[in-house]
mmCIF file of C-alpha atoms in Angstrom:
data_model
loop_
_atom_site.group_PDB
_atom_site.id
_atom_site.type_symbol
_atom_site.label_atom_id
_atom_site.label_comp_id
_atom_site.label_asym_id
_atom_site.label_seq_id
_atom_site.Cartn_x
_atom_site.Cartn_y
_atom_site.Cartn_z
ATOM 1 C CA UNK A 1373 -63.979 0.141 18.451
ATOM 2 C CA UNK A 1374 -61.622 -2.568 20.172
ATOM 3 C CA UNK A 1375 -59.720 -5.542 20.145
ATOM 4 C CA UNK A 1376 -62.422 -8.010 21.414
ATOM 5 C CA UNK A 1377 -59.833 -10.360 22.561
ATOM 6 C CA UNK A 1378 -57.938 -7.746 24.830
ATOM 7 C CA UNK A 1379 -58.170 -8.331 28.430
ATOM 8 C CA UNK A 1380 -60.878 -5.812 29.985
ATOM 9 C CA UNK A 1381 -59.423 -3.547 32.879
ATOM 10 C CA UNK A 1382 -61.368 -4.521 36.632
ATOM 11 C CA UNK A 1383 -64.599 -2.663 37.641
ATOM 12 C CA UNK A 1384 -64.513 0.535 39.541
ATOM 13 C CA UNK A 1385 -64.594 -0.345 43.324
ATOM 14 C CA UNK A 1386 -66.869 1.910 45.266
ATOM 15 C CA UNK A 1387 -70.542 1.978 46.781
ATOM 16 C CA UNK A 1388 -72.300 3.004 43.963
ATOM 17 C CA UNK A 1389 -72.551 0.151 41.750
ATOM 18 C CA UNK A 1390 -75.791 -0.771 42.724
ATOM 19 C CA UNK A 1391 -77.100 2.665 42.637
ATOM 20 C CA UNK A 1392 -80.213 2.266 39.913
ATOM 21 C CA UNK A 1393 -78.795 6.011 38.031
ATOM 22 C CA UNK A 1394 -75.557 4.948 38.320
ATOM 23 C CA UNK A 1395 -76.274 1.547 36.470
ATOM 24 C CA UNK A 1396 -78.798 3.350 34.026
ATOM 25 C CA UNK A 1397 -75.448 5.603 32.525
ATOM 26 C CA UNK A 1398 -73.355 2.793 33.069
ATOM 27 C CA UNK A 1399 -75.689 0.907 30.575
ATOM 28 C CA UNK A 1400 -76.832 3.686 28.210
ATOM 29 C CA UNK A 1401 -72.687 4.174 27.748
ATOM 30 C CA UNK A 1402 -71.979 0.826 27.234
ATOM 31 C CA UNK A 1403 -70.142 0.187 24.495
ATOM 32 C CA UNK A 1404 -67.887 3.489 25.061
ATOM 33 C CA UNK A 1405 -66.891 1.898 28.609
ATOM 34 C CA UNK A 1406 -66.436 -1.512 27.349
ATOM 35 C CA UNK A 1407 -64.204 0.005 24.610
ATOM 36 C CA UNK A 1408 -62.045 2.468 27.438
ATOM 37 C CA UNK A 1409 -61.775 -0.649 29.268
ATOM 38 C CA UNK A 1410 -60.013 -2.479 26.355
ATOM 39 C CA UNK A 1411 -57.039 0.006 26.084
ATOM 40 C CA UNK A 1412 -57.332 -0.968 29.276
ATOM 41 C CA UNK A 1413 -58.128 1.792 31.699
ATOM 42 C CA UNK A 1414 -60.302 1.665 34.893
ATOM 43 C CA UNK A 1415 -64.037 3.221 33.889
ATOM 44 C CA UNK A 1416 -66.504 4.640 36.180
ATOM 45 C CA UNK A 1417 -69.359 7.022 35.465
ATOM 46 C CA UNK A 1418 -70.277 10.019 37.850
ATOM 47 C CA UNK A 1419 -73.684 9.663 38.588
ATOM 48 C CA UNK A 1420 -73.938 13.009 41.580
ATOM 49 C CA UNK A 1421 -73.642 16.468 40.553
ATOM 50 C CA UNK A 1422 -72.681 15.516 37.060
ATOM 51 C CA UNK A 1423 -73.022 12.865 34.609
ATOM 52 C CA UNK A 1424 -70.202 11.789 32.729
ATOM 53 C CA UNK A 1425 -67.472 9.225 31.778
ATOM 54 C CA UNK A 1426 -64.510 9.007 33.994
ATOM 55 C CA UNK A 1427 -60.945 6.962 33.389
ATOM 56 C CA UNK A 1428 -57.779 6.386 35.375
ATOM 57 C CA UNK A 1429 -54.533 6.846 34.235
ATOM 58 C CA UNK A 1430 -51.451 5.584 35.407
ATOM 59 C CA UNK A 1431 -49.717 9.024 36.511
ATOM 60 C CA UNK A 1432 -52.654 9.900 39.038
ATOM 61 C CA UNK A 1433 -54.652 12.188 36.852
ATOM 62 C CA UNK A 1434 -57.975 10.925 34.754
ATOM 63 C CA UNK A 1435 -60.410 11.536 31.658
ATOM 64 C CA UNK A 1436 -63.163 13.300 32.070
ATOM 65 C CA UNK A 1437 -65.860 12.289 28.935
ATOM 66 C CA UNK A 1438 -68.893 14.895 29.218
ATOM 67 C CA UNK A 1439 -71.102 16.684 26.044
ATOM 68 C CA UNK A 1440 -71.365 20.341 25.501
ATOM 69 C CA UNK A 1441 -72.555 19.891 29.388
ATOM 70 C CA UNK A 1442 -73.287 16.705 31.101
ATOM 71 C CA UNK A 1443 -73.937 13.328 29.307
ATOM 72 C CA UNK A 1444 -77.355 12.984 28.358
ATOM 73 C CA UNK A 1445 -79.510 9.936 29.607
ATOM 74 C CA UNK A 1446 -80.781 10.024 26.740
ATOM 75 C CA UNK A 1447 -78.759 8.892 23.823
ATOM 76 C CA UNK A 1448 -80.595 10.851 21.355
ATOM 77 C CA UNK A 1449 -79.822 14.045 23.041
ATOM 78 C CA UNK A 1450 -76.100 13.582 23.033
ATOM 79 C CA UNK A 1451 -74.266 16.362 21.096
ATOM 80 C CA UNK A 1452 -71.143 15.089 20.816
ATOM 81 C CA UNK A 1453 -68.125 14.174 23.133
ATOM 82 C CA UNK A 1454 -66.071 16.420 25.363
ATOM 83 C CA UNK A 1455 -62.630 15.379 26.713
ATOM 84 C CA UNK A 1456 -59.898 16.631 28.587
ATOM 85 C CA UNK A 1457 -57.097 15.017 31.051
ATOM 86 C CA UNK A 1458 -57.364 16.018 34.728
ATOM 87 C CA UNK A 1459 -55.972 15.698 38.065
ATOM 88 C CA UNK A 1460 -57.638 16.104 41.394
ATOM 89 C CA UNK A 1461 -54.418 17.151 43.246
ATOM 90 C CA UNK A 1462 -52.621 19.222 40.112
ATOM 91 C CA UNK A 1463 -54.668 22.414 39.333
ATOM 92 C CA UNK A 1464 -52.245 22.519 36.028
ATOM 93 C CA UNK A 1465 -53.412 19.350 34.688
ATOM 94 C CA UNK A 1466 -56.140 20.825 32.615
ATOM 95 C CA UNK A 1467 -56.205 19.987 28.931
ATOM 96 C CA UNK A 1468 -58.988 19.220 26.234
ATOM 97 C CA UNK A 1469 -57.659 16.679 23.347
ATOM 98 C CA UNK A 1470 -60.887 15.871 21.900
ATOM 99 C CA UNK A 1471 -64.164 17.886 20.979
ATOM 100 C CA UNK A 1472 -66.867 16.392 18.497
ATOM 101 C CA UNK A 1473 -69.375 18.804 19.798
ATOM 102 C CA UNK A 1474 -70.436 21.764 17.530
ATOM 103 C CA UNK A 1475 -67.837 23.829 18.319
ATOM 104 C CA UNK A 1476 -65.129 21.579 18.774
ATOM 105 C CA UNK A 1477 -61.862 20.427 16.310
ATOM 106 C CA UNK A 1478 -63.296 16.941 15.750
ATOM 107 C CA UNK A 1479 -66.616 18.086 15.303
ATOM 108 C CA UNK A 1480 -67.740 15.962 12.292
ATOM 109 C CA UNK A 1481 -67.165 13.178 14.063
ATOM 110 C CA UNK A 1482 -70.180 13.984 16.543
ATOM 111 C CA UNK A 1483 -71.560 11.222 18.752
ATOM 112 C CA UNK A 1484 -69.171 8.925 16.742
ATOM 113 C CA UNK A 1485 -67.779 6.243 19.559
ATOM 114 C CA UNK A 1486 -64.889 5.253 16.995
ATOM 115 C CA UNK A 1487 -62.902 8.310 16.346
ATOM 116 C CA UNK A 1488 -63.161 9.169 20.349
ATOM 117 C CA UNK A 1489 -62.014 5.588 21.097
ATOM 118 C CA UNK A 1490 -59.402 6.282 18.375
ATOM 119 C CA UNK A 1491 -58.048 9.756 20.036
ATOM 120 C CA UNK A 1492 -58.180 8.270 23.313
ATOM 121 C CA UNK A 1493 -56.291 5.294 22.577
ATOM 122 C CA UNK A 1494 -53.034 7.519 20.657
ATOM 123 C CA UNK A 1495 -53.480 10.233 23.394
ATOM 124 C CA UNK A 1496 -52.428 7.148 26.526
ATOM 125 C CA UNK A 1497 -50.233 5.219 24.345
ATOM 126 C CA UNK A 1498 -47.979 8.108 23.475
ATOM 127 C CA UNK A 1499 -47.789 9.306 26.970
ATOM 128 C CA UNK A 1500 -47.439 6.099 28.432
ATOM 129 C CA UNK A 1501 -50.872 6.566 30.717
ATOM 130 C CA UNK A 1502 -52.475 3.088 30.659
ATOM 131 C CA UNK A 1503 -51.874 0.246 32.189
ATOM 132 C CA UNK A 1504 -49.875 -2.280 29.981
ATOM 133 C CA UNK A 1505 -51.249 -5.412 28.417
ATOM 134 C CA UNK A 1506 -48.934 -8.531 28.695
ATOM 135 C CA UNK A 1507 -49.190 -11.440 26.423
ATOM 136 C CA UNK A 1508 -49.144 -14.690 28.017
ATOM 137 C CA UNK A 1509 -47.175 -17.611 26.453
ATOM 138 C CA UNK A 1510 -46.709 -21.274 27.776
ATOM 139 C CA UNK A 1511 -44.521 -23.788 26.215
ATOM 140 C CA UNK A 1512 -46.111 -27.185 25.846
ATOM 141 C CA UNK A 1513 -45.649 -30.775 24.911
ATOM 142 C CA UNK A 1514 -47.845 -32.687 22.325
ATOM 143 C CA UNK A 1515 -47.343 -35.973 21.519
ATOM 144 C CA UNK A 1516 -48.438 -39.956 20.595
ATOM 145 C CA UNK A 1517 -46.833 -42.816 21.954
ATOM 146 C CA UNK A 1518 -45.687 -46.203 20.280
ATOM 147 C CA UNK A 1519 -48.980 -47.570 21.005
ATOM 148 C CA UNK A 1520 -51.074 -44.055 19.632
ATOM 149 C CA UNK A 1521 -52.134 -42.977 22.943
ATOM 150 C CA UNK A 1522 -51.807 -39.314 22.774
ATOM 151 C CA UNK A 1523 -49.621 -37.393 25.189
ATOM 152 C CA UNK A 1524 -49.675 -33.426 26.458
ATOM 153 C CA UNK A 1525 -48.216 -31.911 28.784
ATOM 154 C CA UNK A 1526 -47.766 -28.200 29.897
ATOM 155 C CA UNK A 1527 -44.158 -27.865 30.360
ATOM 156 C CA UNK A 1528 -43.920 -24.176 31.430
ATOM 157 C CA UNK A 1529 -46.073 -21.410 32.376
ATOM 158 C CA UNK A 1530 -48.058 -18.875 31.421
ATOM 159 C CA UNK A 1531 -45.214 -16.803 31.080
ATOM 160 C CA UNK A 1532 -45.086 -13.154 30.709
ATOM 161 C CA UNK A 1533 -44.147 -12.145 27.483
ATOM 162 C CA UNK A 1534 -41.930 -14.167 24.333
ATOM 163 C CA UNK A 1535 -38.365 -14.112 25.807
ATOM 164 C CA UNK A 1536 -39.545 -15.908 29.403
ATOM 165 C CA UNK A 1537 -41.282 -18.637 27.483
ATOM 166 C CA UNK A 1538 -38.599 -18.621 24.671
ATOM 167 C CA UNK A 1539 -35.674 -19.291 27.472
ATOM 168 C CA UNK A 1540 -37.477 -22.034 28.992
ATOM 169 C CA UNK A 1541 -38.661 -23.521 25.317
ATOM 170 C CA UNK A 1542 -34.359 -23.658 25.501
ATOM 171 C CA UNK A 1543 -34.286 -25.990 28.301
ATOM 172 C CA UNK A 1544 -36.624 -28.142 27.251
ATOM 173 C CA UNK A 1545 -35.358 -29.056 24.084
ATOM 174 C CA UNK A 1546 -32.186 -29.196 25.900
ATOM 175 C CA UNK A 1547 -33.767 -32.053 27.934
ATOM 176 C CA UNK A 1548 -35.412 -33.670 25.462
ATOM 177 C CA UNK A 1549 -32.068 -34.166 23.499
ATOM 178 C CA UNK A 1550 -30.501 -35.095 26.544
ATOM 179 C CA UNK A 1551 -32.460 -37.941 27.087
ATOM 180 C CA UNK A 1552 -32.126 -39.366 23.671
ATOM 181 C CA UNK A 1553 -35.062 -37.591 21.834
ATOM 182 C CA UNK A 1554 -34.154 -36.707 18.351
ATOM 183 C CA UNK A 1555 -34.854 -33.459 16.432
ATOM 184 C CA UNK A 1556 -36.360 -34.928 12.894
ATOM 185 C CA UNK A 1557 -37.759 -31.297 12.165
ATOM 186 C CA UNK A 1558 -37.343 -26.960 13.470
ATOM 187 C CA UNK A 1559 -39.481 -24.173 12.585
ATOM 188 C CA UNK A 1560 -40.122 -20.539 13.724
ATOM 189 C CA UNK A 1561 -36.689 -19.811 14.740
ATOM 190 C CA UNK A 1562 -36.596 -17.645 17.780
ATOM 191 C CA UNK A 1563 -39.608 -15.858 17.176
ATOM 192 C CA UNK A 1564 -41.796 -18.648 17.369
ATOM 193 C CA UNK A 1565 -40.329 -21.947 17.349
ATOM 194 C CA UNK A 1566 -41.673 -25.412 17.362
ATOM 195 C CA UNK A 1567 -39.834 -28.779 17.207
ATOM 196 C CA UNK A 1568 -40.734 -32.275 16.287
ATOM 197 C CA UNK A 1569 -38.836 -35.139 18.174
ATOM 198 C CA UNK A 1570 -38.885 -39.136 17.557
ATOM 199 C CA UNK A 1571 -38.139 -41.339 20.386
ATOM 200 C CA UNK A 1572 -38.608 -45.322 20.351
ATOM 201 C CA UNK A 1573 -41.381 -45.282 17.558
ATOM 202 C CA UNK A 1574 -42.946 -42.159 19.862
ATOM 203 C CA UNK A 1575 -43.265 -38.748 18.047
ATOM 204 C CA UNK A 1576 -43.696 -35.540 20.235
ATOM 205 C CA UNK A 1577 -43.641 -31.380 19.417
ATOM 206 C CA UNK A 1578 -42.379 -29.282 21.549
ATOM 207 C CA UNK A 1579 -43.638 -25.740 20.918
ATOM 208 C CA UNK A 1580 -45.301 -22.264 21.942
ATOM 209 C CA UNK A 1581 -48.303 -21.474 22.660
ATOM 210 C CA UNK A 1582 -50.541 -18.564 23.151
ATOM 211 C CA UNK A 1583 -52.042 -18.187 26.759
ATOM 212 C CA UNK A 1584 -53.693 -15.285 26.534
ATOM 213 C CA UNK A 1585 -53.042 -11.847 27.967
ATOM 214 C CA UNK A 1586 -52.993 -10.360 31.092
ATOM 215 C CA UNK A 1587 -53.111 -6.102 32.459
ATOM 216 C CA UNK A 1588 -49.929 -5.245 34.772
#
């Protein structure tokens, strides 16, 4: 339902987490929460008055992920998924975009988790309503000397995003020609580039490298 290598958005902070219902829907909806949390959006499950799945947005307002009433604790008696974007302090943001139950547009989909990960994920990405995820690069250093002792060395970062670690991949191939390195071979142009340099019988690449991603 998710990118597995996507960063997951933080726990909910609150008291409940250690409440035994809380935990039991928290667990029952498991792989619905872990897959919200990849877009990435903040989870928590309401556990009180009413059972269901709740997500933050970035604008203030949140998902509300019921049934054709509350969520079942029961798996087996879930008919379907209910959702709809709300705010607690804007009457006027009240809209459904997603209804597998019986009666509902997407109802062949059912209890489904793919399709309502699917809807979920086009609904915040063309409204802008999730938090962004950042990729992380680093430009490193990997080489073997004269006497074939290896060599690395992180030379910058994490950086967020391509063009920070693509500037600073700039200066230090700058500096490595500047101190009599030699360029004997170039790949990736700007996109993704990666050098190999020759020095005094010692061979080094200077490249990019993927560090992950992080939620801002």
């Amino acid at each position: 339902m998710s990118n597995n290598l996507a960063p997951l958005a933080p726990m909910p902070v609150h008291n409940n987490t250690n409440d035994p219902l809380w935990l039991a829907l928290w667990s029952v909806y498991e792989p619905v929460i872990t897959a919200l949390r990849r877009i990435p959006l903040v989870v928590n499950v309401e556990s009180g008055n009413s059972f269901a799945i709740t997500a933050e947005l970035t604008d203030g307002s949140h998902l509300w992920i019921s049934s054709v009433e509350d969520l079942p604790m029961d798996p087996a008696a879930l008919e379907g998924f209910h959702v709809k974007r709300l705010h607690d302090d804007n009457p006027n943001v009240d809209e459904v975009f997603y209804d597998s139950t019986d009666s509902g547009e997407q109802s062949e989909h059912g209890n489904n988790g793919v399709p309502l990960i699917q809807a979920i994920t086009a609904f915040v990405t063309e409204r802008r309503l999730a938090p962004r995820v950042v990729d992380l690069v680093s430009v490193r250093f990997q080489g073997v000397t004269a006497q074939r002792q290896p060599l690395s060395k992180l030379l910058h970062g994490p950086l967020a995003g391509n063009d920070a670690a693509i500037k600073e991949y700039g200066n230090a191939v700058r500096a490595m020609a500047e101190k009599g390195w030699t360029c004997v071979h170039a790949q990736g142009g700007t996109d993704w580039p990666l050098t190999v340099w020759e020095l005094n019988d010692e061979v080094a690449t200077v490249y990019l490298a993927s560090a992950g991603q992080v939620i801002v």
